[in-house]
């Protein structure tokens, strides 16, 4: 499954819309029912409106009713692994368990493997009184 996710992320990356940074990112998210949703970064002339590949994949799955996720492959366009940004980590905190797996890849498909807990310790949460 790891290789499948990486290959799907790699092919999603080809469709990335990144005219401003030139940095294309692709992602492939595995749901607990075995389905896979892909995403890519979608930039905007108003830079903060940009959507990251990981969130695009997650939101795509969420809109199809998926709520439980096992792993994601993320692939950027540099020789360094493309670690998810802080906004994506916070969004994934909403929907993923501590043992959710990130395959964080360099452009050639080589990757490091981290659990969500490893890349996002001390997640923000609160209880209402
Ligand atoms: N980007 C992602 O898609 N995912 C990340 O985790 C980091 C950054 C995108 C956003 C922007 O289009 C480009 O990479 C450069 O920051």
Short mmCIF file of N, CA and C and ligand atoms in Angstrom, two decimals:
data_model
loop_
_atom_site.label_atom_id
_atom_site.label_comp_id
_atom_site.label_asym_id
_atom_site.label_seq_id
_atom_site.Cartn_x
_atom_site.Cartn_y
_atom_site.Cartn_z
N UNK A 1 0.83 -1.22 0.00
CA UNK A 1 0.00 0.00 0.00
C UNK A 1 0.86 1.27 0.00
N UNK A 2 1.99 1.19 0.72
CA UNK A 2 2.88 2.35 0.76
C UNK A 2 3.30 2.77 -0.66
N UNK A 3 3.70 1.81 -1.45
CA UNK A 3 4.15 2.13 -2.82
C UNK A 3 2.99 2.66 -3.65
N UNK A 4 1.82 2.08 -3.49
CA UNK A 4 0.63 2.56 -4.22
C UNK A 4 0.36 4.01 -3.87
N UNK A 5 0.41 4.32 -2.58
CA UNK A 5 0.13 5.70 -2.15
C UNK A 5 1.17 6.67 -2.73
N UNK A 6 2.42 6.27 -2.69
CA UNK A 6 3.48 7.15 -3.21
C UNK A 6 3.29 7.37 -4.72
N UNK A 7 2.97 6.29 -5.43
CA UNK A 7 2.77 6.43 -6.88
C UNK A 7 1.57 7.32 -7.21
N UNK A 8 0.50 7.18 -6.43
CA UNK A 8 -0.68 8.02 -6.66
C UNK A 8 -0.39 9.48 -6.32
N UNK A 9 0.38 9.69 -5.25
CA UNK A 9 0.75 11.07 -4.88
C UNK A 9 1.61 11.68 -5.98
N UNK A 10 2.51 10.87 -6.52
CA UNK A 10 3.39 11.33 -7.59
C UNK A 10 2.58 11.71 -8.82
N UNK A 11 1.58 10.92 -9.15
CA UNK A 11 0.81 11.27 -10.34
C UNK A 11 -0.12 12.43 -10.08
N UNK A 12 -0.64 12.58 -8.85
CA UNK A 12 -1.45 13.76 -8.52
C UNK A 12 -0.61 15.03 -8.63
N UNK A 13 0.64 14.93 -8.26
CA UNK A 13 1.54 16.09 -8.29
C UNK A 13 1.60 16.71 -9.69
N UNK A 14 1.46 15.89 -10.70
CA UNK A 14 1.54 16.39 -12.08
C UNK A 14 0.46 17.44 -12.36
N UNK A 15 -0.67 17.33 -11.66
CA UNK A 15 -1.79 18.26 -11.90
C UNK A 15 -1.75 19.49 -11.01
N UNK A 16 -0.74 19.59 -10.15
CA UNK A 16 -0.67 20.72 -9.21
C UNK A 16 -0.71 22.05 -9.97
N UNK A 17 -1.37 23.01 -9.31
CA UNK A 17 -1.45 24.37 -9.88
C UNK A 17 -0.55 25.25 -9.00
N UNK A 18 0.67 25.45 -9.43
CA UNK A 18 1.65 26.17 -8.61
C UNK A 18 2.44 27.18 -9.44
N UNK A 19 1.73 28.13 -10.07
CA UNK A 19 2.43 29.08 -10.95
C UNK A 19 3.28 30.10 -10.19
N UNK A 20 3.04 30.25 -8.88
CA UNK A 20 3.76 31.29 -8.13
C UNK A 20 5.03 30.74 -7.49
N UNK A 21 4.91 29.62 -6.82
CA UNK A 21 6.11 29.05 -6.18
C UNK A 21 6.86 28.13 -7.13
N UNK A 22 6.15 27.54 -8.06
CA UNK A 22 6.77 26.54 -8.93
C UNK A 22 7.01 25.23 -8.20
N UNK A 23 6.52 25.14 -6.94
CA UNK A 23 6.74 23.95 -6.11
C UNK A 23 5.49 23.08 -6.12
N UNK A 24 5.53 22.02 -6.92
CA UNK A 24 4.37 21.15 -7.03
C UNK A 24 4.40 20.09 -5.95
N UNK A 25 3.21 19.86 -5.35
CA UNK A 25 3.07 18.85 -4.29
C UNK A 25 1.88 17.96 -4.63
N UNK A 26 2.03 16.67 -4.36
CA UNK A 26 0.92 15.73 -4.55
C UNK A 26 0.72 14.93 -3.26
N UNK A 27 -0.50 14.46 -3.06
CA UNK A 27 -0.80 13.67 -1.86
C UNK A 27 -1.79 12.57 -2.20
N UNK A 28 -1.70 11.46 -1.47
CA UNK A 28 -2.67 10.37 -1.62
C UNK A 28 -3.01 9.86 -0.22
N UNK A 29 -4.29 9.91 0.10
CA UNK A 29 -4.79 9.60 1.45
C UNK A 29 -5.53 8.27 1.45
N UNK A 30 -5.13 7.40 2.36
CA UNK A 30 -5.78 6.08 2.49
C UNK A 30 -6.83 6.12 3.59
N UNK A 31 -8.07 5.77 3.22
CA UNK A 31 -9.17 5.71 4.20
C UNK A 31 -9.23 4.31 4.80
N UNK A 32 -9.94 4.18 5.91
CA UNK A 32 -9.98 2.87 6.58
C UNK A 32 -10.73 1.81 5.78
N UNK A 33 -11.52 2.24 4.79
CA UNK A 33 -12.22 1.26 3.94
C UNK A 33 -11.40 0.89 2.71
N UNK A 34 -10.17 1.38 2.64
CA UNK A 34 -9.28 1.00 1.54
C UNK A 34 -9.30 1.96 0.36
N UNK A 35 -10.22 2.92 0.38
CA UNK A 35 -10.27 3.88 -0.72
C UNK A 35 -9.15 4.91 -0.57
N UNK A 36 -8.76 5.47 -1.71
CA UNK A 36 -7.66 6.44 -1.72
C UNK A 36 -8.14 7.72 -2.42
N UNK A 37 -7.87 8.84 -1.78
CA UNK A 37 -8.22 10.15 -2.34
C UNK A 37 -6.94 10.95 -2.56
N UNK A 38 -6.85 11.57 -3.71
CA UNK A 38 -5.64 12.32 -4.02
C UNK A 38 -5.90 13.83 -3.96
N UNK A 39 -4.81 14.57 -3.86
CA UNK A 39 -4.91 16.02 -3.88
C UNK A 39 -3.60 16.62 -4.35
N UNK A 40 -3.65 17.88 -4.71
CA UNK A 40 -2.42 18.60 -5.09
C UNK A 40 -2.58 20.05 -4.64
N UNK A 41 -1.47 20.76 -4.59
CA UNK A 41 -1.57 22.15 -4.14
C UNK A 41 -2.19 23.02 -5.23
N UNK A 42 -3.00 23.96 -4.77
CA UNK A 42 -3.72 24.87 -5.67
C UNK A 42 -3.44 26.29 -5.19
N UNK A 43 -2.55 26.97 -5.89
CA UNK A 43 -2.14 28.30 -5.45
C UNK A 43 -3.10 29.38 -5.92
N UNK A 44 -2.93 30.54 -5.30
CA UNK A 44 -3.78 31.68 -5.65
C UNK A 44 -2.93 32.94 -5.69
N UNK A 45 -3.30 33.84 -6.56
CA UNK A 45 -2.62 35.13 -6.68
C UNK A 45 -2.63 35.85 -5.33
N UNK A 46 -3.69 35.65 -4.55
CA UNK A 46 -3.73 36.12 -3.17
C UNK A 46 -3.16 34.97 -2.34
N UNK A 47 -1.87 35.01 -2.06
CA UNK A 47 -1.13 33.83 -1.58
C UNK A 47 -1.77 33.03 -0.44
N UNK A 48 -2.33 33.72 0.58
CA UNK A 48 -2.88 32.93 1.70
C UNK A 48 -4.07 32.06 1.31
N UNK A 49 -4.64 32.33 0.16
CA UNK A 49 -5.78 31.52 -0.29
C UNK A 49 -5.32 30.17 -0.86
N UNK A 50 -4.04 29.95 -0.90
CA UNK A 50 -3.49 28.69 -1.43
C UNK A 50 -3.93 27.48 -0.60
N UNK A 51 -4.21 26.40 -1.31
CA UNK A 51 -4.57 25.13 -0.65
C UNK A 51 -3.43 24.13 -0.81
N UNK A 52 -3.02 23.52 0.28
CA UNK A 52 -1.97 22.49 0.23
C UNK A 52 -2.52 21.16 -0.28
N UNK A 53 -1.62 20.35 -0.79
CA UNK A 53 -1.99 19.04 -1.35
C UNK A 53 -2.64 18.12 -0.31
N UNK A 54 -2.09 18.12 0.89
CA UNK A 54 -2.61 17.22 1.94
C UNK A 54 -4.05 17.56 2.30
N UNK A 55 -4.30 18.86 2.48
CA UNK A 55 -5.67 19.25 2.84
C UNK A 55 -6.62 19.03 1.67
N UNK A 56 -6.14 19.25 0.45
CA UNK A 56 -7.01 19.00 -0.72
C UNK A 56 -7.46 17.54 -0.73
N UNK A 57 -6.52 16.63 -0.45
CA UNK A 57 -6.87 15.20 -0.43
C UNK A 57 -7.84 14.90 0.71
N UNK A 58 -7.56 15.47 1.89
CA UNK A 58 -8.42 15.22 3.04
C UNK A 58 -9.83 15.77 2.80
N UNK A 59 -9.92 16.98 2.30
CA UNK A 59 -11.23 17.59 2.09
C UNK A 59 -12.01 16.84 1.00
N UNK A 60 -11.30 16.35 0.02
CA UNK A 60 -11.95 15.55 -1.02
C UNK A 60 -12.59 14.30 -0.40
N UNK A 61 -11.84 13.63 0.46
CA UNK A 61 -12.36 12.43 1.12
C UNK A 61 -13.53 12.78 2.05
N UNK A 62 -13.37 13.86 2.80
CA UNK A 62 -14.44 14.26 3.73
C UNK A 62 -15.74 14.56 2.99
N UNK A 63 -15.62 15.19 1.84
CA UNK A 63 -16.83 15.53 1.09
C UNK A 63 -17.53 14.29 0.54
N UNK A 64 -16.79 13.18 0.48
CA UNK A 64 -17.40 11.92 0.04
C UNK A 64 -17.86 11.08 1.22
N UNK A 65 -17.88 11.69 2.40
CA UNK A 65 -18.42 10.99 3.57
C UNK A 65 -17.41 10.20 4.37
N UNK A 66 -16.15 10.22 3.95
CA UNK A 66 -15.13 9.45 4.69
C UNK A 66 -14.78 10.21 5.97
N UNK A 67 -14.56 9.45 7.03
CA UNK A 67 -14.23 10.08 8.31
C UNK A 67 -13.06 9.43 9.03
N UNK A 68 -12.66 8.25 8.54
CA UNK A 68 -11.58 7.52 9.22
C UNK A 68 -10.44 7.24 8.25
N UNK A 69 -9.23 7.58 8.69
CA UNK A 69 -8.09 7.57 7.79
C UNK A 69 -6.90 6.84 8.40
N UNK A 70 -6.12 6.23 7.51
CA UNK A 70 -4.99 5.42 8.01
C UNK A 70 -3.63 6.00 7.68
N UNK A 71 -3.48 6.57 6.49
CA UNK A 71 -2.14 7.00 6.08
C UNK A 71 -2.23 7.99 4.92
N UNK A 72 -1.16 8.75 4.75
CA UNK A 72 -1.09 9.64 3.59
C UNK A 72 0.35 9.67 3.08
N UNK A 73 0.48 9.73 1.76
CA UNK A 73 1.80 9.97 1.15
C UNK A 73 1.78 11.40 0.63
N UNK A 74 2.85 12.13 0.91
CA UNK A 74 2.98 13.51 0.45
C UNK A 74 4.30 13.61 -0.29
N UNK A 75 4.24 14.18 -1.49
CA UNK A 75 5.49 14.28 -2.26
C UNK A 75 5.65 15.68 -2.84
N UNK A 76 6.80 16.27 -2.57
CA UNK A 76 7.09 17.61 -3.08
C UNK A 76 7.97 17.55 -4.32
N UNK A 77 8.68 18.64 -4.54
CA UNK A 77 9.49 18.75 -5.77
C UNK A 77 10.93 19.12 -5.46
N UNK A 78 11.41 18.66 -4.31
CA UNK A 78 12.82 18.94 -4.00
C UNK A 78 13.46 17.67 -3.44
N UNK A 79 14.76 17.74 -3.27
CA UNK A 79 15.49 16.56 -2.81
C UNK A 79 15.28 16.30 -1.31
N UNK A 80 14.64 17.28 -0.62
CA UNK A 80 14.32 17.11 0.80
C UNK A 80 12.89 16.58 0.94
N UNK A 81 12.62 15.79 2.00
CA UNK A 81 11.24 15.35 2.23
C UNK A 81 10.32 16.55 2.43
N UNK A 82 9.10 16.45 1.91
CA UNK A 82 8.14 17.56 1.99
C UNK A 82 7.26 17.40 3.23
N UNK A 83 7.73 17.91 4.35
CA UNK A 83 6.97 17.79 5.60
C UNK A 83 5.73 18.69 5.56
N UNK A 84 4.61 18.21 6.08
CA UNK A 84 3.38 19.00 6.08
C UNK A 84 3.53 20.30 6.86
N UNK A 85 2.93 21.35 6.37
CA UNK A 85 3.00 22.65 7.05
C UNK A 85 2.17 22.61 8.34
N UNK A 86 2.31 23.66 9.14
CA UNK A 86 1.61 23.72 10.42
C UNK A 86 0.10 23.72 10.29
N UNK A 87 -0.39 24.40 9.28
CA UNK A 87 -1.85 24.45 9.09
C UNK A 87 -2.37 23.04 8.78
N UNK A 88 -1.69 22.34 7.91
CA UNK A 88 -2.12 20.97 7.58
C UNK A 88 -2.07 20.07 8.82
N UNK A 89 -1.02 20.21 9.63
CA UNK A 89 -0.93 19.38 10.84
C UNK A 89 -2.12 19.63 11.75
N UNK A 90 -2.49 20.89 11.91
CA UNK A 90 -3.63 21.21 12.77
C UNK A 90 -4.92 20.65 12.19
N UNK A 91 -5.08 20.73 10.88
CA UNK A 91 -6.30 20.19 10.26
C UNK A 91 -6.34 18.67 10.40
N UNK A 92 -5.20 18.02 10.20
CA UNK A 92 -5.18 16.56 10.37
C UNK A 92 -5.44 16.16 11.82
N UNK A 93 -5.08 17.04 12.76
CA UNK A 93 -5.33 16.75 14.18
C UNK A 93 -6.82 16.54 14.44
N UNK A 94 -7.63 17.16 13.64
CA UNK A 94 -9.08 17.08 13.80
C UNK A 94 -9.62 15.70 13.43
N UNK A 95 -8.95 15.03 12.50
CA UNK A 95 -9.52 13.81 11.92
C UNK A 95 -8.68 12.55 12.07
N UNK A 96 -7.42 12.69 12.54
CA UNK A 96 -6.54 11.53 12.55
C UNK A 96 -6.14 11.10 13.95
N UNK A 97 -5.94 9.79 14.10
CA UNK A 97 -5.45 9.27 15.37
C UNK A 97 -3.93 9.44 15.45
N UNK A 98 -3.42 9.21 16.65
CA UNK A 98 -1.98 9.36 16.88
C UNK A 98 -1.15 8.44 15.99
N UNK A 99 -1.72 7.26 15.64
CA UNK A 99 -0.94 6.29 14.86
C UNK A 99 -1.13 6.41 13.34
N UNK A 100 -1.85 7.44 12.91
CA UNK A 100 -1.97 7.74 11.47
C UNK A 100 -0.55 7.92 10.91
N UNK A 101 -0.32 7.36 9.72
CA UNK A 101 1.05 7.38 9.17
C UNK A 101 1.21 8.39 8.03
N UNK A 102 2.29 9.13 8.11
CA UNK A 102 2.70 10.03 7.02
C UNK A 102 3.91 9.44 6.31
N UNK A 103 3.79 9.23 4.99
CA UNK A 103 4.95 8.89 4.17
C UNK A 103 5.37 10.21 3.53
N UNK A 104 6.45 10.74 4.01
CA UNK A 104 6.87 12.09 3.63
C UNK A 104 8.02 11.97 2.64
N UNK A 105 7.72 12.34 1.40
CA UNK A 105 8.62 11.97 0.30
C UNK A 105 9.41 13.13 -0.31
N UNK A 106 10.56 12.77 -0.83
CA UNK A 106 11.34 13.66 -1.67
C UNK A 106 10.87 13.46 -3.10
N UNK A 107 11.34 14.30 -4.00
CA UNK A 107 10.78 14.28 -5.36
C UNK A 107 10.94 12.95 -6.09
N UNK A 108 11.99 12.20 -5.74
CA UNK A 108 12.21 10.92 -6.41
C UNK A 108 11.38 9.78 -5.82
N UNK A 109 10.60 10.06 -4.78
CA UNK A 109 9.74 9.02 -4.20
C UNK A 109 10.32 8.37 -2.96
N UNK A 110 11.57 8.67 -2.63
CA UNK A 110 12.12 8.13 -1.37
C UNK A 110 11.42 8.85 -0.22
N UNK A 111 11.17 8.15 0.87
CA UNK A 111 10.39 8.81 1.92
C UNK A 111 10.80 8.44 3.32
N UNK A 112 10.47 9.33 4.25
CA UNK A 112 10.58 9.01 5.66
C UNK A 112 9.17 8.75 6.17
N UNK A 113 9.09 7.87 7.16
CA UNK A 113 7.78 7.45 7.67
C UNK A 113 7.64 7.95 9.11
N UNK A 114 6.57 8.69 9.37
CA UNK A 114 6.35 9.24 10.71
C UNK A 114 4.89 9.05 11.10
N UNK A 115 4.65 8.82 12.38
CA UNK A 115 3.26 8.80 12.83
C UNK A 115 2.81 10.25 13.04
N UNK A 116 1.50 10.42 13.11
CA UNK A 116 0.99 11.77 13.36
C UNK A 116 1.51 12.29 14.70
N UNK A 117 1.56 11.42 15.69
CA UNK A 117 2.04 11.85 17.01
C UNK A 117 3.48 12.36 16.94
N UNK A 118 4.28 11.73 16.09
CA UNK A 118 5.69 12.17 15.97
C UNK A 118 5.82 13.56 15.36
N UNK A 119 4.97 13.85 14.39
CA UNK A 119 5.13 15.17 13.74
C UNK A 119 4.25 16.25 14.38
N UNK A 120 3.34 15.82 15.26
CA UNK A 120 2.44 16.81 15.90
C UNK A 120 2.19 16.41 17.35
N UNK A 121 3.21 16.54 18.21
CA UNK A 121 2.99 16.25 19.62
C UNK A 121 2.27 17.42 20.29
N UNK A 122 1.70 17.18 21.44
CA UNK A 122 1.05 18.24 22.23
C UNK A 122 -0.01 19.00 21.42
N UNK A 123 -0.87 18.23 20.76
CA UNK A 123 -1.93 18.83 19.95
C UNK A 123 -2.87 19.67 20.80
N UNK A 124 -3.27 20.80 20.27
CA UNK A 124 -4.24 21.65 20.96
C UNK A 124 -5.57 20.94 21.12
N UNK A 125 -6.12 20.97 22.30
CA UNK A 125 -7.50 20.50 22.51
C UNK A 125 -8.01 21.13 23.80
N UNK A 126 -9.30 21.07 23.98
CA UNK A 126 -9.87 21.60 25.21
C UNK A 126 -11.17 20.88 25.51
N UNK A 127 -11.58 20.97 26.75
CA UNK A 127 -12.88 20.43 27.10
C UNK A 127 -13.76 21.58 27.58
N UNK A 128 -15.01 21.51 27.25
CA UNK A 128 -15.92 22.56 27.70
C UNK A 128 -16.39 22.28 29.12
N UNK A 129 -16.67 23.32 29.85
CA UNK A 129 -17.11 23.15 31.25
C UNK A 129 -18.60 22.92 31.31
N1 LIG B 1 2.59 23.02 0.13
C1 LIG B 1 1.82 21.90 0.19
O1 LIG B 1 1.04 21.62 -0.72
N2 LIG B 1 1.94 21.10 1.27
C2 LIG B 1 2.80 21.32 2.31
O2 LIG B 1 2.78 20.60 3.28
C3 LIG B 1 3.74 22.43 2.26
C4 LIG B 1 3.47 23.44 1.20
C5 LIG B 1 2.48 23.90 -1.03
C6 LIG B 1 1.82 25.22 -0.78
C7 LIG B 1 2.39 26.08 -1.87
O3 LIG B 1 1.60 25.94 -3.03
C8 LIG B 1 3.75 25.47 -2.15
O4 LIG B 1 3.77 24.22 -1.51
C9 LIG B 1 4.91 26.31 -1.68
O5 LIG B 1 4.75 26.67 -0.36
#
